mmCIF file of C-alpha atoms and ligand atoms in Angstrom:
data_model
loop_
_atom_site.group_PDB
_atom_site.id
_atom_site.type_symbol
_atom_site.label_atom_id
_atom_site.label_comp_id
_atom_site.label_asym_id
_atom_site.label_seq_id
_atom_site.Cartn_x
_atom_site.Cartn_y
_atom_site.Cartn_z
ATOM 1 C CA UNK A 1 66.488 13.137 -12.237
ATOM 2 C CA UNK A 2 64.743 12.823 -9.163
ATOM 3 C CA UNK A 3 63.373 9.432 -8.463
ATOM 4 C CA UNK A 4 61.614 10.212 -5.315
ATOM 5 C CA UNK A 5 59.160 12.631 -6.867
ATOM 6 C CA UNK A 6 55.662 11.886 -5.526
ATOM 7 C CA UNK A 7 56.732 8.950 -3.872
ATOM 8 C CA UNK A 8 55.674 7.359 -0.350
ATOM 9 C CA UNK A 9 58.491 6.431 2.062
ATOM 10 C CA UNK A 10 56.805 3.851 4.231
ATOM 11 C CA UNK A 11 59.731 1.285 4.566
ATOM 12 C CA UNK A 12 63.378 0.944 4.008
ATOM 13 C CA UNK A 13 62.296 -2.266 2.368
ATOM 14 C CA UNK A 14 60.795 -0.162 -0.588
ATOM 15 C CA UNK A 15 63.794 2.156 -0.733
ATOM 16 C CA UNK A 16 66.801 1.438 -3.048
ATOM 17 C CA UNK A 17 70.216 2.232 -2.293
ATOM 18 C CA UNK A 18 70.479 5.067 -4.873
ATOM 19 C CA UNK A 19 67.297 6.725 -3.492
ATOM 20 C CA UNK A 20 68.888 6.768 0.082
ATOM 21 C CA UNK A 21 72.120 8.097 -1.556
ATOM 22 C CA UNK A 22 69.933 10.841 -3.147
ATOM 23 C CA UNK A 23 68.457 11.570 0.332
ATOM 24 C CA UNK A 24 71.826 11.853 1.810
ATOM 25 C CA UNK A 25 73.199 14.125 -0.992
ATOM 26 C CA UNK A 26 70.337 16.492 -0.637
ATOM 27 C CA UNK A 27 70.407 16.693 3.241
ATOM 28 C CA UNK A 28 73.920 17.992 2.938
ATOM 29 C CA UNK A 29 72.690 20.835 0.793
ATOM 30 C CA UNK A 30 70.097 21.440 3.481
ATOM 31 C CA UNK A 31 72.121 21.792 6.474
ATOM 32 C CA UNK A 32 72.944 25.294 5.877
ATOM 33 C CA UNK A 33 69.108 25.955 5.971
ATOM 34 C CA UNK A 34 68.319 23.323 8.756
ATOM 35 C CA UNK A 35 71.102 24.846 10.878
ATOM 36 C CA UNK A 36 70.012 28.727 10.054
ATOM 37 C CA UNK A 37 72.604 29.995 8.045
ATOM 38 C CA UNK A 38 70.373 30.519 5.099
ATOM 39 C CA UNK A 39 66.759 30.827 4.670
ATOM 40 C CA UNK A 40 64.400 29.332 1.953
ATOM 41 C CA UNK A 41 60.571 29.679 1.496
ATOM 42 C CA UNK A 42 60.502 27.042 -1.389
ATOM 43 C CA UNK A 43 57.415 25.143 -0.020
ATOM 44 C CA UNK A 44 55.412 28.632 0.661
ATOM 45 C CA UNK A 45 51.776 27.733 0.471
ATOM 46 C CA UNK A 46 52.271 23.960 0.810
ATOM 47 C CA UNK A 47 50.767 22.015 3.970
ATOM 48 C CA UNK A 48 51.965 18.857 5.656
ATOM 49 C CA UNK A 49 49.417 16.933 7.769
ATOM 50 C CA UNK A 50 51.539 15.504 10.524
ATOM 51 C CA UNK A 51 49.252 12.785 12.147
ATOM 52 C CA UNK A 52 50.856 11.051 15.092
ATOM 53 C CA UNK A 53 48.646 8.362 16.781
ATOM 54 C CA UNK A 54 51.359 7.301 19.351
ATOM 55 C CA UNK A 55 53.465 9.354 21.779
ATOM 56 C CA UNK A 56 56.404 11.176 19.971
ATOM 57 C CA UNK A 57 58.671 14.141 20.767
ATOM 58 C CA UNK A 58 61.505 14.253 18.165
ATOM 59 C CA UNK A 59 59.890 12.791 15.258
ATOM 60 C CA UNK A 60 56.728 14.788 15.240
ATOM 61 C CA UNK A 61 58.546 18.062 16.101
ATOM 62 C CA UNK A 62 61.165 17.516 13.706
ATOM 63 C CA UNK A 63 59.114 16.597 10.885
ATOM 64 C CA UNK A 64 57.141 19.785 11.625
ATOM 65 C CA UNK A 65 60.194 21.970 11.591
ATOM 66 C CA UNK A 66 61.781 20.693 8.562
ATOM 67 C CA UNK A 67 58.604 21.523 6.772
ATOM 68 C CA UNK A 68 58.525 24.979 8.368
ATOM 69 C CA UNK A 69 61.930 25.542 7.493
ATOM 70 C CA UNK A 70 61.106 24.866 3.641
ATOM 71 C CA UNK A 71 58.533 27.421 4.014
ATOM 72 C CA UNK A 72 55.411 25.331 4.416
ATOM 73 C CA UNK A 73 52.665 25.209 6.934
ATOM 74 C CA UNK A 74 52.004 22.163 9.358
ATOM 75 C CA UNK A 75 48.627 20.815 10.820
ATOM 76 C CA UNK A 76 49.294 18.319 13.578
ATOM 77 C CA UNK A 77 47.483 15.670 15.563
ATOM 78 C CA UNK A 78 48.928 14.444 18.793
ATOM 79 C CA UNK A 79 47.330 11.266 20.195
ATOM 80 C CA UNK A 80 44.121 9.738 19.414
ATOM 81 C CA UNK A 81 41.623 11.529 21.905
ATOM 82 C CA UNK A 82 41.283 14.591 20.168
ATOM 83 C CA UNK A 83 40.710 12.862 16.771
ATOM 84 C CA UNK A 84 37.521 11.002 15.298
ATOM 85 C CA UNK A 85 39.352 7.650 16.082
ATOM 86 C CA UNK A 86 37.726 7.788 19.321
ATOM 87 C CA UNK A 87 34.319 7.894 17.469
ATOM 88 C CA UNK A 88 35.273 4.886 15.693
ATOM 89 C CA UNK A 89 36.542 6.053 12.558
ATOM 90 C CA UNK A 90 38.558 3.986 10.360
ATOM 91 C CA UNK A 91 42.209 4.945 9.316
ATOM 92 C CA UNK A 92 41.158 4.772 5.834
ATOM 93 C CA UNK A 93 38.541 7.515 6.169
ATOM 94 C CA UNK A 94 40.695 9.530 8.226
ATOM 95 C CA UNK A 95 43.585 9.149 5.526
ATOM 96 C CA UNK A 96 41.123 9.746 2.636
ATOM 97 C CA UNK A 97 39.821 13.108 4.275
ATOM 98 C CA UNK A 98 43.410 14.337 5.109
ATOM 99 C CA UNK A 99 44.813 13.434 1.721
ATOM 100 C CA UNK A 100 42.190 15.999 0.405
ATOM 101 C CA UNK A 101 43.653 18.755 2.655
ATOM 102 C CA UNK A 102 47.517 18.387 2.608
ATOM 103 C CA UNK A 103 50.308 18.132 0.064
ATOM 104 C CA UNK A 104 51.938 15.435 2.091
ATOM 105 C CA UNK A 105 51.277 13.305 5.083
ATOM 106 C CA UNK A 106 53.311 12.053 7.808
ATOM 107 C CA UNK A 107 52.088 9.200 10.092
ATOM 108 C CA UNK A 108 52.998 7.410 13.236
ATOM 109 C CA UNK A 109 50.681 4.694 14.097
ATOM 110 C CA UNK A 110 50.614 1.648 16.684
ATOM 111 C CA UNK A 111 49.654 -0.746 14.087
ATOM 112 C CA UNK A 112 52.449 -2.174 11.819
ATOM 113 C CA UNK A 113 51.529 -1.573 8.120
ATOM 114 C CA UNK A 114 49.547 1.494 9.049
ATOM 115 C CA UNK A 115 51.593 4.073 6.953
ATOM 116 C CA UNK A 116 51.192 1.804 3.825
ATOM 117 C CA UNK A 117 47.304 1.682 4.577
ATOM 118 C CA UNK A 118 47.500 5.609 4.717
ATOM 119 C CA UNK A 119 49.611 5.773 1.478
ATOM 120 C CA UNK A 120 47.315 3.145 -0.495
ATOM 121 C CA UNK A 121 44.184 5.471 0.488
ATOM 122 C CA UNK A 122 45.781 8.653 -0.690
ATOM 123 C CA UNK A 123 47.152 10.362 -3.765
ATOM 124 C CA UNK A 124 49.800 12.530 -1.692
ATOM 125 C CA UNK A 125 53.119 11.278 -0.626
ATOM 126 C CA UNK A 126 52.890 9.480 2.656
ATOM 127 C CA UNK A 127 56.101 9.345 5.195
ATOM 128 C CA UNK A 128 56.152 6.810 7.735
ATOM 129 C CA UNK A 129 56.846 8.188 11.256
ATOM 130 C CA UNK A 130 57.000 4.723 13.091
ATOM 131 C CA UNK A 131 54.214 1.823 12.499
ATOM 132 C CA UNK A 132 53.945 -0.546 15.502
ATOM 133 C CA UNK A 133 56.784 -3.016 15.608
ATOM 134 C CA UNK A 134 57.419 -2.562 11.738
ATOM 135 C CA UNK A 135 59.668 0.357 10.457
ATOM 136 C CA UNK A 136 60.886 3.785 11.125
ATOM 137 C CA UNK A 137 62.599 4.688 7.969
ATOM 138 C CA UNK A 138 63.497 8.359 8.660
ATOM 139 C CA UNK A 139 64.810 7.474 11.846
ATOM 140 C CA UNK A 140 67.262 4.912 10.131
ATOM 141 C CA UNK A 141 68.200 7.517 7.319
ATOM 142 C CA UNK A 142 69.218 10.237 9.903
ATOM 143 C CA UNK A 143 71.160 7.465 11.755
ATOM 144 C CA UNK A 144 73.202 6.259 8.945
ATOM 145 C CA UNK A 145 73.457 9.690 7.788
ATOM 146 C CA UNK A 146 75.212 10.690 11.197
ATOM 147 C CA UNK A 147 77.585 7.504 10.802
ATOM 148 C CA UNK A 148 78.727 8.597 7.568
ATOM 149 C CA UNK A 149 79.214 12.109 8.851
ATOM 150 C CA UNK A 150 81.715 10.787 11.419
ATOM 151 C CA UNK A 151 83.279 7.809 9.998
ATOM 152 C CA UNK A 152 82.485 8.026 6.132
ATOM 153 C CA UNK A 153 81.070 4.910 4.495
ATOM 154 C CA UNK A 154 80.995 1.914 6.925
ATOM 155 C CA UNK A 155 81.993 -0.726 4.652
ATOM 156 C CA UNK A 156 83.319 -3.821 6.385
ATOM 157 C CA UNK A 157 82.613 -2.182 9.977
ATOM 158 C CA UNK A 158 81.646 -4.271 13.103
ATOM 159 C CA UNK A 159 78.176 -2.830 13.985
ATOM 160 C CA UNK A 160 76.573 -3.888 17.427
ATOM 161 C CA UNK A 161 72.841 -3.492 18.002
ATOM 162 C CA UNK A 162 71.894 -3.684 21.508
ATOM 163 C CA UNK A 163 68.719 -4.057 23.543
ATOM 164 C CA UNK A 164 65.170 -4.854 22.546
ATOM 165 C CA UNK A 165 65.782 -5.856 18.723
ATOM 166 C CA UNK A 166 62.333 -7.750 18.620
ATOM 167 C CA UNK A 167 59.969 -4.726 19.207
ATOM 168 C CA UNK A 168 62.256 -1.814 18.501
ATOM 169 C CA UNK A 169 61.205 -0.723 14.887
ATOM 170 C CA UNK A 170 64.005 1.843 14.492
ATOM 171 C CA UNK A 171 66.476 -1.334 14.666
ATOM 172 C CA UNK A 172 64.582 -2.899 11.826
ATOM 173 C CA UNK A 173 65.012 -0.140 9.748
ATOM 174 C CA UNK A 174 68.567 0.605 10.782
ATOM 175 C CA UNK A 175 69.884 -2.806 10.079
ATOM 176 C CA UNK A 176 68.095 -2.987 6.649
ATOM 177 C CA UNK A 177 69.314 0.310 5.438
ATOM 178 C CA UNK A 178 72.993 -0.629 6.403
ATOM 179 C CA UNK A 179 72.750 -3.787 4.542
ATOM 180 C CA UNK A 180 71.366 -2.189 1.319
ATOM 181 C CA UNK A 181 74.009 0.768 1.257
ATOM 182 C CA UNK A 182 77.083 -0.774 2.313
ATOM 183 C CA UNK A 183 79.028 -4.136 1.861
ATOM 184 C CA UNK A 184 80.700 -6.453 4.505
ATOM 185 C CA UNK A 185 78.959 -5.264 7.471
ATOM 186 C CA UNK A 186 79.719 -7.427 10.536
ATOM 187 C CA UNK A 187 76.359 -7.288 12.512
ATOM 188 C CA UNK A 188 76.453 -8.064 16.034
ATOM 189 C CA UNK A 189 72.908 -8.731 17.534
ATOM 190 C CA UNK A 190 73.042 -8.151 21.455
ATOM 191 C CA UNK A 191 69.649 -8.851 23.154
ATOM 192 C CA UNK A 192 68.441 -10.622 26.149
ATOM 193 C CA UNK A 193 67.034 -14.046 25.207
ATOM 194 C CA UNK A 194 63.449 -13.439 23.894
ATOM 195 C CA UNK A 195 64.071 -10.098 22.333
ATOM 196 C CA UNK A 196 66.326 -11.250 19.485
ATOM 197 C CA UNK A 197 66.324 -9.896 15.779
ATOM 198 C CA UNK A 198 63.178 -10.989 13.952
ATOM 199 C CA UNK A 199 63.721 -13.306 11.297
ATOM 200 C CA UNK A 200 62.218 -11.285 8.678
ATOM 201 C CA UNK A 201 64.871 -8.546 9.496
ATOM 202 C CA UNK A 202 67.614 -11.177 8.999
ATOM 203 C CA UNK A 203 65.949 -12.333 5.709
ATOM 204 C CA UNK A 204 66.206 -8.561 4.323
ATOM 205 C CA UNK A 205 69.788 -8.641 5.362
ATOM 206 C CA UNK A 206 70.545 -12.018 3.788
ATOM 207 C CA UNK A 207 68.778 -10.963 0.300
ATOM 208 C CA UNK A 208 70.266 -7.243 0.507
ATOM 209 C CA UNK A 209 72.733 -8.100 -2.400
ATOM 210 C CA UNK A 210 75.710 -7.842 -0.469
ATOM 211 C CA UNK A 211 77.546 -10.285 2.053
ATOM 212 C CA UNK A 212 77.283 -9.284 5.631
ATOM 213 C CA UNK A 213 77.838 -11.610 8.630
ATOM 214 C CA UNK A 214 75.294 -11.876 11.667
ATOM 215 C CA UNK A 215 76.132 -13.118 15.166
ATOM 216 C CA UNK A 216 73.980 -13.229 18.097
ATOM 217 C CA UNK A 217 74.920 -12.561 21.574
ATOM 218 C CA UNK A 218 73.259 -11.905 25.116
ATOM 219 C CA UNK A 219 75.941 -10.150 26.900
ATOM 220 C CA UNK A 220 77.185 -6.631 26.839
ATOM 221 C CA UNK A 221 80.897 -7.644 26.566
ATOM 222 C CA UNK A 222 80.068 -8.384 22.967
ATOM 223 C CA UNK A 223 80.353 -4.714 22.047
ATOM 224 C CA UNK A 224 84.185 -5.079 22.450
ATOM 225 C CA UNK A 225 85.061 -5.219 18.903
ATOM 226 C CA UNK A 226 82.468 -2.939 17.630
ATOM 227 C CA UNK A 227 83.165 0.360 15.450
ATOM 228 C CA UNK A 228 79.658 1.477 16.217
ATOM 229 C CA UNK A 229 77.274 0.643 18.921
ATOM 230 C CA UNK A 230 73.451 1.371 18.564
ATOM 231 C CA UNK A 231 71.624 1.036 21.910
ATOM 232 C CA UNK A 232 67.828 1.232 22.237
ATOM 233 C CA UNK A 233 65.314 0.918 25.079
ATOM 234 C CA UNK A 234 63.125 -1.900 26.024
ATOM 235 C CA UNK A 235 59.734 -1.131 24.209
ATOM 236 C CA UNK A 236 57.611 -1.328 27.064
ATOM 237 C CA UNK A 237 54.606 -0.147 25.556
ATOM 238 C CA UNK A 238 54.896 -3.368 23.043
ATOM 239 C CA UNK A 239 54.516 -6.067 25.823
ATOM 240 C CA UNK A 240 51.200 -7.425 26.200
ATOM 241 C CA UNK A 241 51.926 -8.797 29.786
ATOM 242 C CA UNK A 242 53.633 -6.054 31.855
ATOM 243 C CA UNK A 243 55.187 -8.888 34.131
ATOM 244 C CA UNK A 244 57.064 -9.857 30.782
ATOM 245 C CA UNK A 245 58.450 -6.248 30.298
ATOM 246 C CA UNK A 246 59.813 -6.391 33.822
ATOM 247 C CA UNK A 247 61.834 -9.526 33.257
ATOM 248 C CA UNK A 248 63.700 -7.726 30.445
ATOM 249 C CA UNK A 249 64.235 -4.087 31.730
ATOM 250 C CA UNK A 250 67.646 -3.079 32.644
ATOM 251 C CA UNK A 251 69.222 -6.206 31.232
ATOM 252 C CA UNK A 252 71.678 -4.501 29.101
ATOM 253 C CA UNK A 253 73.279 -1.221 30.153
ATOM 254 C CA UNK A 254 75.902 0.863 28.863
ATOM 255 C CA UNK A 255 77.464 3.439 30.980
ATOM 256 C CA UNK A 256 80.992 5.370 31.165
ATOM 257 C CA UNK A 257 82.586 2.457 32.969
ATOM 258 C CA UNK A 258 81.456 0.013 30.522
ATOM 259 C CA UNK A 259 82.345 1.806 27.386
ATOM 260 C CA UNK A 260 85.825 2.710 28.948
ATOM 261 C CA UNK A 261 86.520 -0.977 29.876
ATOM 262 C CA UNK A 262 85.210 -2.631 26.796
ATOM 263 C CA UNK A 263 84.797 -0.227 24.138
ATOM 264 C CA UNK A 264 87.169 0.265 21.322
ATOM 265 C CA UNK A 265 89.012 3.557 21.199
ATOM 266 C CA UNK A 266 86.784 6.127 19.142
ATOM 267 C CA UNK A 267 83.941 3.976 19.168
ATOM 268 C CA UNK A 268 80.687 5.589 17.944
ATOM 269 C CA UNK A 269 77.744 5.155 20.207
ATOM 270 C CA UNK A 270 74.053 5.921 19.006
ATOM 271 C CA UNK A 271 70.770 5.847 20.509
ATOM 272 C CA UNK A 272 67.561 6.607 18.641
ATOM 273 C CA UNK A 273 65.693 8.371 21.930
ATOM 274 C CA UNK A 274 63.934 8.321 24.032
ATOM 275 C CA UNK A 275 66.401 6.917 26.709
ATOM 276 C CA UNK A 276 64.457 5.429 29.437
ATOM 277 C CA UNK A 277 66.116 7.138 32.187
ATOM 278 C CA UNK A 278 64.261 5.501 34.907
ATOM 279 C CA UNK A 279 66.281 3.863 37.603
ATOM 280 C CA UNK A 280 65.416 0.179 36.742
ATOM 281 C CA UNK A 281 65.986 0.655 33.099
ATOM 282 C CA UNK A 282 68.465 3.252 32.341
ATOM 283 C CA UNK A 283 70.201 1.650 29.206
ATOM 284 C CA UNK A 284 72.283 4.607 28.458
ATOM 285 C CA UNK A 285 73.565 6.285 31.502
ATOM 286 C CA UNK A 286 73.633 10.204 32.069
ATOM 287 C CA UNK A 287 77.467 9.731 32.917
ATOM 288 C CA UNK A 288 78.166 9.557 29.228
ATOM 289 C CA UNK A 289 76.441 12.982 28.424
ATOM 290 C CA UNK A 290 78.974 15.180 26.823
ATOM 291 C CA UNK A 291 81.094 12.325 25.996
ATOM 292 C CA UNK A 292 82.407 12.622 22.544
ATOM 293 C CA UNK A 293 81.836 8.929 21.632
ATOM 294 C CA UNK A 294 78.242 9.710 22.233
ATOM 295 C CA UNK A 295 76.593 10.805 19.047
ATOM 296 C CA UNK A 296 73.034 10.842 20.118
ATOM 297 C CA UNK A 297 72.388 14.727 19.884
ATOM 298 C CA UNK A 298 74.072 14.534 16.374
ATOM 299 C CA UNK A 299 71.571 12.074 15.387
ATOM 300 C CA UNK A 300 68.516 14.405 16.592
ATOM 301 C CA UNK A 301 70.247 17.460 14.974
ATOM 302 C CA UNK A 302 70.489 15.548 11.420
ATOM 303 C CA UNK A 303 66.778 14.765 11.611
ATOM 304 C CA UNK A 304 66.076 18.198 10.368
ATOM 305 C CA UNK A 305 68.459 18.297 7.244
ATOM 306 C CA UNK A 306 67.475 14.509 6.549
ATOM 307 C CA UNK A 307 63.810 15.048 6.957
ATOM 308 C CA UNK A 308 63.934 18.666 4.820
ATOM 309 C CA UNK A 309 65.628 16.659 2.463
ATOM 310 C CA UNK A 310 62.905 13.837 2.135
ATOM 311 C CA UNK A 311 60.075 16.513 1.728
ATOM 312 C CA UNK A 312 61.993 18.523 -0.793
ATOM 313 C CA UNK A 313 62.819 15.271 -2.936
ATOM 314 C CA UNK A 314 59.000 14.041 -2.737
ATOM 315 C CA UNK A 315 57.690 17.630 -3.659
ATOM 316 C CA UNK A 316 60.293 17.831 -6.045
ATOM 317 C CA UNK A 317 61.638 21.252 -5.107
ATOM 318 C CA UNK A 318 65.340 20.166 -4.195
ATOM 319 C CA UNK A 319 66.754 21.707 -7.265
ATOM 320 C CA UNK A 320 64.989 25.162 -6.397
ATOM 321 C CA UNK A 321 66.674 25.415 -2.719
ATOM 322 C CA UNK A 322 69.992 27.027 -3.588
ATOM 323 C CA UNK A 323 68.803 29.815 -5.862
ATOM 324 C CA UNK A 324 65.834 30.900 -3.381
ATOM 325 C CA UNK A 325 68.424 31.251 -0.606
ATOM 326 C CA UNK A 326 68.060 34.334 1.421
ATOM 327 C CA UNK A 327 70.135 35.417 4.573
ATOM 328 C CA UNK A 328 68.952 34.747 7.966
ATOM 329 C CA UNK A 329 68.266 38.054 9.979
ATOM 330 C CA UNK A 330 67.809 36.951 13.327
ATOM 331 C CA UNK A 331 70.184 35.915 15.803
ATOM 332 C CA UNK A 332 71.392 32.199 16.001
ATOM 333 C CA UNK A 333 73.344 31.478 19.033
ATOM 334 C CA UNK A 334 75.065 28.516 18.034
ATOM 335 C CA UNK A 335 75.496 26.006 15.119
ATOM 336 C CA UNK A 336 75.532 22.459 15.837
HETATM 337 N N1 LIG B 1 61.560 7.123 19.067
HETATM 338 C C1 LIG B 1 61.889 5.863 18.299
HETATM 339 C C2 LIG B 1 60.268 5.317 18.059
HETATM 340 O O1 LIG B 1 59.385 5.709 17.998
HETATM 341 C C3 LIG B 1 62.460 4.970 19.478
HETATM 342 C C4 LIG B 1 61.610 4.743 20.702
HETATM 343 O O2 LIG B 1 60.698 4.998 20.965
HETATM 344 O O3 LIG B 1 62.415 3.578 21.517
HETATM 345 O O4 LIG B 1 60.524 3.913 17.524
#
């Protein structure tokens, strides 16, 4: 029984642990198709409207690629300049129109709650690709999927979340999803003073149904007992006053020396990307590229099977994937 058929995915708040588990189980089945060992055209004829009103590289391309790998077609918008939003069109009107064209909509928008607004306006499933400082549920699903692939279920683990915890929507979804799916997580929130985890996320963790601990820190030294470290960039675009952003940038950083000195052996290091590699920021140094502790490119690779799973479940074709499988007949250089 597929509980996600026809459903929206606008927040982790609205997703229960069993549905997240169904996405993970389906993502596992998608891996050979995502990584070009097998081919399916199960969504042939279906159309995805991929509406991105904010900058994106990974999320937009991976939503489109995931849909293509299932055999569907993708129509994209990128930015606002080329859309009727610049002529004053409301999000409701845009959504209502596109809902008549497409079988599923993915949306990224600067306004918190925008994906829900789109979902309320249309009958087709809507997937949130990031709504302001709200949530980024598909990022959290691929992050946690990546943790499980390496460490198994992280029950009882210490998870340090580092950086701009106030504005980073990926963090809000990540912490909520961990608290829903597992027991006894020891959350360490490491943020500069002023960018701490918002109260609404703490409340979701408290009411998740499992017992977790949460402690706050402002120094990178607090990563020392973590099994998993998740670091994110300071969200420059969310600060009303650029001077305020300047005060925070580069405050918390991890490079090889920091990880060698403070990190537990075998610690897993995640980052949602983009990392801000500008000199004054550089929260995650390039000297960790290729380091086995860094799982960032496993996260990006896993974006495809996880997003394929979401599309296959909401459009209810997951059980047809295996029986429609065909061999891939082009050269695939390397399997991730
Ligand atoms: N790409 C992620 C997002 O859109 C993370 C980030 O931008 O820092 O939220």
